[in-house]
Amino acid sequence: MRKTNVRQIEAFNAFMTSGSVTKAAEALHVSQPAVSKLLKLFEDSCEIRLFNRETGRLVPTPEARVLYTETAKLEAGVLRVHKAAREIREFDRGQLTIVGFPAIGLQLIPRVVADMLGRDTGLKVTLLTRTSPSIADVMLTRSADFGLSLVPATHSMLHCEPFAQLPMICALPADHHLASKQVVSLRDLCDDPFIALGRSDMSYPAIYEAFHAIGISPREVAEVQMLEAACAMVSAGFGVSIISSLALVAPQDPRVVFRPLAERIETSIWLITSHVHELPLVGREVINRIRDAVSRIDISQTLIPASRN
């Protein structure tokens, strides 16, 4: 048999459905001669007579009607393929696994993903939360499509690039005397019990370098691994802390207030992908949406509203 292509089958199905070459041409948005040519090529490829030519028009043979029961199934399959391709292109189908450090993986990423999944979709997303040092290991075992970490990855099988810079902010008990200030300086904190973030990410040295740059050291009384733990201790009135502005994305505890720092301290977020396996299209879309959400974090909302007279 000669090779049959999908366009020939489409022309055959359109003709069998409509009963005329003219209507088949209209359905396919091509000329009548083009449909006639496709039908002739299809008939030749099948090596059986599919049409009788009577007074200038085509009449399908019984063999054509039998064949149509199969080609209709095939065209339906092609339509399903096109539908699947469109859904993949429009991020309505597929699978994606994301791994992120807790401060971004517990609030911001789920909110971004929930917005994408807020419609009828066949997209499935798995969210993993790991400490920054272990995110590279997750990527190396191919357990995630991309990762966001506070620690850059150096393995040759991984690609690592800067993703965002986020300012740190001060977390205070709501009844703290510094809560009345618009902006808090590191010098303001030197006498307070200080709750430090863990040394497993790059914010710890950044914070302590900022203290040392002005010749003071915080009175550290606790070290925690996540900003949520730091905020919980601040809420209990145990001390003060300096944390990522990602805290502003989470539901707010009325017993904790945030204030901008006079000194600029930033934390870097790194995007980690595989050097070997290409990122799916939906992964690129989610990365762009997360980046946009991070860029919209506004620390000015931590300022005390101006009083109205």
Tab-separated table of C-alpha atoms in Angstrom:
chain	number	residue	atom	x	y	z
A	1	MET	CA	0.000	0.000	0.000
A	2	ARG	CA	1.063	3.547	-0.696
A	3	LYS	CA	1.521	5.818	2.275
A	4	THR	CA	-1.623	7.439	3.633
A	5	ASN	CA	-1.438	10.733	5.485
A	6	VAL	CA	-3.764	12.366	7.987
A	7	ARG	CA	-4.897	15.051	5.552
A	8	GLN	CA	-6.212	12.411	3.144
A	9	ILE	CA	-8.159	10.769	5.973
A	10	GLU	CA	-9.579	14.141	7.001
A	11	ALA	CA	-10.784	14.735	3.434
A	12	PHE	CA	-12.299	11.244	3.258
A	13	ASN	CA	-14.094	11.660	6.584
A	14	ALA	CA	-15.354	15.129	5.638
A	15	PHE	CA	-16.722	13.771	2.371
A	16	MET	CA	-18.348	10.748	4.027
A	17	THR	CA	-19.915	12.978	6.685
A	18	SER	CA	-21.222	15.673	4.350
A	19	GLY	CA	-21.921	13.582	1.253
A	20	SER	CA	-20.393	16.084	-1.165
A	21	VAL	CA	-16.992	17.354	-2.249
A	22	THR	CA	-18.222	20.943	-2.037
A	23	LYS	CA	-19.276	20.670	1.618
A	24	ALA	CA	-16.101	18.732	2.479
A	25	ALA	CA	-14.031	21.553	0.962
A	26	GLU	CA	-15.943	24.110	3.019
A	27	ALA	CA	-15.419	22.090	6.201
A	28	LEU	CA	-11.673	21.814	5.573
A	29	HIS	CA	-11.334	25.413	4.270
A	30	VAL	CA	-9.691	24.270	1.028
A	31	SER	CA	-10.714	24.223	-2.624
A	32	GLN	CA	-12.848	21.515	-4.234
A	33	PRO	CA	-10.004	20.396	-6.524
A	34	ALA	CA	-7.790	19.987	-3.452
A	35	VAL	CA	-10.366	17.704	-1.811
A	36	SER	CA	-10.806	15.715	-5.023
A	37	LYS	CA	-7.060	15.194	-5.231
A	38	LEU	CA	-6.859	14.063	-1.595
A	39	LEU	CA	-9.704	11.600	-2.121
A	40	LYS	CA	-8.014	10.160	-5.210
A	41	LEU	CA	-4.703	9.775	-3.353
A	42	PHE	CA	-6.479	8.093	-0.444
A	43	GLU	CA	-8.292	5.692	-2.774
A	44	ASP	CA	-5.015	4.839	-4.512
A	45	SER	CA	-3.252	4.234	-1.199
A	46	CYS	CA	-6.006	1.832	-0.067
A	47	GLU	CA	-5.852	-0.057	-3.390
A	48	ILE	CA	-9.623	-0.590	-3.424
A	49	ARG	CA	-12.395	1.301	-5.199
A	50	LEU	CA	-13.935	3.686	-2.721
A	51	PHE	CA	-16.044	5.859	-5.047
A	52	ASN	CA	-18.268	5.502	-8.051
A	53	ARG	CA	-18.333	8.519	-10.301
A	54	GLU	CA	-21.901	9.145	-11.426
A	55	THR	CA	-22.903	12.173	-13.488
A	56	GLY	CA	-20.085	14.330	-12.206
A	57	ARG	CA	-20.394	13.416	-8.537
A	58	LEU	CA	-18.785	10.879	-6.232
A	59	VAL	CA	-20.820	8.138	-4.614
A	60	PRO	CA	-19.149	6.070	-1.863
A	61	THR	CA	-18.966	2.312	-2.372
A	62	PRO	CA	-19.986	-0.192	0.327
A	63	GLU	CA	-16.253	-0.706	0.958
A	64	ALA	CA	-15.870	3.022	1.615
A	65	ARG	CA	-18.630	2.853	4.229
A	66	VAL	CA	-16.916	-0.029	5.992
A	67	LEU	CA	-13.599	1.804	5.896
A	68	TYR	CA	-15.226	4.952	7.260
A	69	THR	CA	-16.049	3.173	10.536
A	70	GLU	CA	-12.286	2.869	11.077
A	71	THR	CA	-11.116	6.237	9.739
A	72	ALA	CA	-13.648	8.019	11.947
A	73	LYS	CA	-12.004	6.401	14.972
A	74	LEU	CA	-8.573	7.401	13.691
A	75	GLU	CA	-9.586	11.019	13.173
A	76	ALA	CA	-11.100	11.095	16.652
A	77	GLY	CA	-7.735	9.918	17.955
A	78	VAL	CA	-5.962	12.670	16.027
A	79	LEU	CA	-8.355	15.219	17.493
A	80	ARG	CA	-7.565	13.911	20.956
A	81	VAL	CA	-3.861	14.341	20.223
A	82	HIS	CA	-4.442	17.937	19.095
A	83	LYS	CA	-6.580	18.582	22.186
A	84	ALA	CA	-3.857	17.157	24.438
A	85	ALA	CA	-1.226	19.297	22.702
A	86	ARG	CA	-3.369	22.406	23.209
A	87	GLU	CA	-3.884	21.606	26.881
A	88	ILE	CA	-0.150	21.087	27.365
A	89	ARG	CA	0.551	24.350	25.538
A	90	GLU	CA	-1.974	26.207	27.693
A	91	PHE	CA	-0.750	24.523	30.919
A	92	ASP	CA	-3.975	22.572	31.416
A	93	ARG	CA	-2.304	19.167	31.298
A	94	GLY	CA	0.914	17.678	32.585
A	95	GLN	CA	2.816	16.996	35.761
A	96	LEU	CA	5.215	19.221	37.658
A	97	THR	CA	7.164	18.741	40.885
A	98	ILE	CA	8.649	21.736	42.708
A	99	VAL	CA	10.975	21.723	45.700
A	100	GLY	CA	11.507	24.847	47.760
A	101	PHE	CA	12.898	25.987	51.091
A	102	PRO	CA	10.223	26.337	53.794
A	103	ALA	CA	9.860	30.123	53.769
A	104	ILE	CA	8.815	30.057	50.113
A	105	GLY	CA	7.466	26.503	49.896
A	106	LEU	CA	4.865	26.742	52.656
A	107	GLN	CA	3.030	29.868	51.523
A	108	LEU	CA	4.077	31.678	48.358
A	109	ILE	CA	4.511	28.691	46.004
A	110	PRO	CA	1.230	27.019	47.086
A	111	ARG	CA	-0.626	30.288	46.468
A	112	VAL	CA	0.845	30.634	42.976
A	113	VAL	CA	0.061	27.010	42.147
A	114	ALA	CA	-3.463	27.246	43.587
A	115	ASP	CA	-4.132	30.193	41.292
A	116	MET	CA	-3.126	28.070	38.280
A	117	LEU	CA	-5.183	25.098	39.450
A	118	GLY	CA	-8.206	27.225	40.284
A	119	ARG	CA	-9.942	26.151	37.070
A	120	ASP	CA	-10.897	22.789	35.589
A	121	THR	CA	-7.497	21.448	34.600
A	122	GLY	CA	-5.637	18.199	34.138
A	123	LEU	CA	-2.415	19.644	35.513
A	124	LYS	CA	-1.019	17.893	38.582
A	125	VAL	CA	1.540	19.663	40.755
A	126	THR	CA	3.540	18.133	43.594
A	127	LEU	CA	5.115	20.492	46.134
A	128	LEU	CA	8.104	19.400	48.210
A	129	THR	CA	9.520	21.420	51.093
A	130	ARG	CA	13.138	20.854	52.099
A	131	THR	CA	15.873	22.779	53.852
A	132	SER	CA	18.061	24.651	51.385
A	133	PRO	CA	21.143	22.393	51.691
A	134	SER	CA	19.099	19.311	50.755
A	135	ILE	CA	17.382	20.811	47.694
A	136	ALA	CA	20.310	19.979	45.414
A	137	ASP	CA	20.059	16.333	46.496
A	138	VAL	CA	16.372	16.280	45.542
A	139	MET	CA	17.253	17.645	42.119
A	140	LEU	CA	20.066	15.136	41.608
A	141	THR	CA	17.690	12.230	42.215
A	142	ARG	CA	15.306	13.700	39.598
A	143	SER	CA	12.600	14.005	42.244
A	144	ALA	CA	11.718	17.551	41.168
A	145	ASP	CA	11.640	19.575	37.959
A	146	PHE	CA	13.104	22.678	39.587
A	147	GLY	CA	14.063	23.927	43.007
A	148	LEU	CA	14.293	27.254	44.820
A	149	SER	CA	17.008	27.428	47.452
A	150	LEU	CA	18.784	29.893	49.692
A	151	VAL	CA	22.037	28.035	48.985
A	152	PRO	CA	23.541	27.909	45.468
A	153	ALA	CA	24.121	24.472	43.972
A	154	THR	CA	27.594	23.631	42.646
A	155	HIS	CA	27.129	20.111	41.238
A	156	SER	CA	28.056	19.743	37.553
A	157	MET	CA	24.729	18.022	36.791
A	158	LEU	CA	22.765	21.048	38.010
A	159	HIS	CA	22.285	24.526	36.642
A	160	CYS	CA	22.053	27.265	39.259
A	161	GLU	CA	21.195	30.911	38.636
A	162	PRO	CA	20.135	33.915	40.721
A	163	PHE	CA	16.360	34.067	41.049
A	164	ALA	CA	15.581	36.993	43.352
A	165	GLN	CA	16.914	39.239	46.105
A	166	LEU	CA	14.660	39.779	49.102
A	167	PRO	CA	15.110	42.325	51.902
A	168	MET	CA	15.113	41.117	55.497
A	169	ILE	CA	12.726	42.699	57.984
A	170	CYS	CA	12.496	42.895	61.753
A	171	ALA	CA	9.897	40.841	63.649
A	172	LEU	CA	8.786	42.299	67.003
A	173	PRO	CA	6.178	41.434	69.622
A	174	ALA	CA	3.187	43.709	69.012
A	175	ASP	CA	3.583	45.301	72.463
A	176	HIS	CA	7.346	45.881	72.067
A	177	HIS	CA	8.527	49.459	72.574
A	178	LEU	CA	10.141	49.423	69.116
A	179	ALA	CA	6.791	48.637	67.476
A	180	SER	CA	6.003	52.349	67.525
A	181	LYS	CA	8.966	53.095	65.221
A	182	GLN	CA	8.560	53.300	61.462
A	183	VAL	CA	12.012	51.815	60.832
A	184	VAL	CA	14.155	49.744	63.189
A	185	SER	CA	17.950	49.899	63.295
A	186	LEU	CA	20.218	47.016	64.262
A	187	ARG	CA	21.469	49.212	67.107
A	188	ASP	CA	17.909	49.260	68.475
A	189	LEU	CA	18.052	45.467	68.830
A	190	CYS	CA	21.366	45.003	70.595
A	191	ASP	CA	19.850	44.727	74.103
A	192	ASP	CA	16.903	42.491	73.198
A	193	PRO	CA	16.927	38.669	73.252
A	194	PHE	CA	17.642	37.789	69.614
A	195	ILE	CA	16.162	34.772	67.823
A	196	ALA	CA	18.534	33.835	65.016
A	197	LEU	CA	17.713	31.953	61.843
A	198	GLY	CA	19.672	28.742	61.363
A	199	ARG	CA	23.093	28.560	59.770
A	200	SER	CA	21.848	26.265	56.996
A	201	ASP	CA	21.188	29.168	54.632
A	202	MET	CA	23.002	32.345	53.670
A	203	SER	CA	20.865	34.730	55.722
A	204	TYR	CA	22.687	33.877	58.959
A	205	PRO	CA	26.098	35.242	57.872
A	206	ALA	CA	24.445	38.200	56.115
A	207	ILE	CA	22.678	39.233	59.333
A	208	TYR	CA	25.726	38.817	61.536
A	209	GLU	CA	27.981	40.624	59.083
A	210	ALA	CA	25.564	43.566	59.204
A	211	PHE	CA	25.731	43.598	63.010
A	212	HIS	CA	29.511	43.358	63.024
A	213	ALA	CA	29.798	46.123	60.424
A	214	ILE	CA	28.452	48.578	62.976
A	215	GLY	CA	30.534	47.110	65.793
A	216	ILE	CA	27.870	45.288	67.794
A	217	SER	CA	26.708	41.709	68.326
A	218	PRO	CA	23.136	40.560	68.933
A	219	ARG	CA	22.253	38.931	72.226
A	220	GLU	CA	21.381	35.566	70.702
A	221	VAL	CA	19.174	33.394	72.911
A	222	ALA	CA	17.823	30.920	70.322
A	223	GLU	CA	18.535	29.573	66.858
A	224	VAL	CA	15.729	28.184	64.701
A	225	GLN	CA	15.626	26.687	61.221
A	226	MET	CA	12.525	28.399	59.814
A	227	LEU	CA	11.085	31.881	59.905
A	228	GLU	CA	7.758	30.401	61.055
A	229	ALA	CA	9.508	29.171	64.222
A	230	ALA	CA	11.133	32.569	64.716
A	231	CYS	CA	7.747	34.287	64.383
A	232	ALA	CA	6.190	31.842	66.849
A	233	MET	CA	8.818	32.717	69.458
A	234	VAL	CA	8.391	36.427	68.775
A	235	SER	CA	4.624	35.980	69.136
A	236	ALA	CA	5.210	34.429	72.558
A	237	GLY	CA	7.156	37.557	73.567
A	238	PHE	CA	10.439	35.666	73.851
A	239	GLY	CA	12.503	38.065	71.781
A	240	VAL	CA	13.002	39.791	68.424
A	241	SER	CA	14.221	38.422	65.110
A	242	ILE	CA	15.331	39.365	61.611
A	243	ILE	CA	13.626	37.299	58.951
A	244	SER	CA	12.892	37.199	55.234
A	245	SER	CA	10.176	39.481	53.901
A	246	LEU	CA	8.546	36.277	52.612
A	247	ALA	CA	6.874	36.313	56.034
A	248	LEU	CA	4.551	38.999	54.674
A	249	VAL	CA	2.900	36.435	52.385
A	250	ALA	CA	1.711	34.241	55.267
A	251	PRO	CA	-1.413	34.836	57.375
A	252	GLN	CA	-0.531	37.462	59.951
A	253	ASP	CA	-0.346	36.914	63.706
A	254	PRO	CA	-1.740	39.994	65.520
A	255	ARG	CA	0.859	39.457	68.261
A	256	VAL	CA	3.714	40.047	65.788
A	257	VAL	CA	4.540	43.216	63.880
A	258	PHE	CA	7.097	43.674	61.145
A	259	ARG	CA	9.213	46.733	60.517
A	260	PRO	CA	11.714	47.612	57.781
A	261	LEU	CA	15.383	47.704	58.751
A	262	ALA	CA	17.439	50.856	58.489
A	263	GLU	CA	20.341	48.722	57.306
A	264	ARG	CA	19.841	46.926	54.004
A	265	ILE	CA	20.195	43.164	54.506
A	266	GLU	CA	19.187	40.890	51.659
A	267	THR	CA	18.791	37.187	51.161
A	268	SER	CA	19.420	35.577	47.769
A	269	ILE	CA	17.131	32.973	46.219
A	270	TRP	CA	18.641	30.563	43.695
A	271	LEU	CA	16.842	28.705	40.921
A	272	ILE	CA	18.146	25.151	40.458
A	273	THR	CA	17.362	23.084	37.358
A	274	SER	CA	18.846	20.016	35.735
A	275	HIS	CA	21.644	20.236	33.170
A	276	VAL	CA	20.442	16.945	31.717
A	277	HIS	CA	16.631	17.040	31.663
A	278	GLU	CA	14.783	19.870	29.965
A	279	LEU	CA	12.290	21.829	32.029
A	280	PRO	CA	8.683	21.340	30.827
A	281	LEU	CA	6.813	24.338	29.452
A	282	VAL	CA	4.526	24.456	32.476
A	283	GLY	CA	7.637	24.616	34.684
A	284	ARG	CA	8.816	27.757	32.911
A	285	GLU	CA	5.384	29.300	33.349
A	286	VAL	CA	5.284	28.531	37.082
A	287	ILE	CA	8.805	29.926	37.554
A	288	ASN	CA	7.723	33.186	35.903
A	289	ARG	CA	4.646	33.381	38.109
A	290	ILE	CA	6.639	32.728	41.276
A	291	ARG	CA	9.193	35.362	40.262
A	292	ASP	CA	6.366	37.850	39.688
A	293	ALA	CA	4.821	37.036	43.079
A	294	VAL	CA	8.185	37.535	44.806
A	295	SER	CA	8.719	40.867	43.047
A	296	ARG	CA	5.347	42.093	44.365
A	297	ILE	CA	6.267	41.613	48.021
A	298	ASP	CA	6.086	45.125	49.411
A	299	ILE	CA	7.821	45.854	52.691
A	300	SER	CA	6.184	49.293	52.797
A	301	GLN	CA	3.102	47.513	54.155
A	302	THR	CA	5.055	47.024	57.377
A	303	LEU	CA	5.109	50.784	57.976
A	304	ILE	CA	2.795	52.325	60.544
A	305	PRO	CA	-0.148	53.984	58.730
A	306	ALA	CA	-0.029	57.757	58.912
A	307	SER	CA	-2.529	59.153	61.403
A	308	ARG	CA	-5.510	61.038	60.013
A	309	ASN	CA	-6.545	64.288	61.585
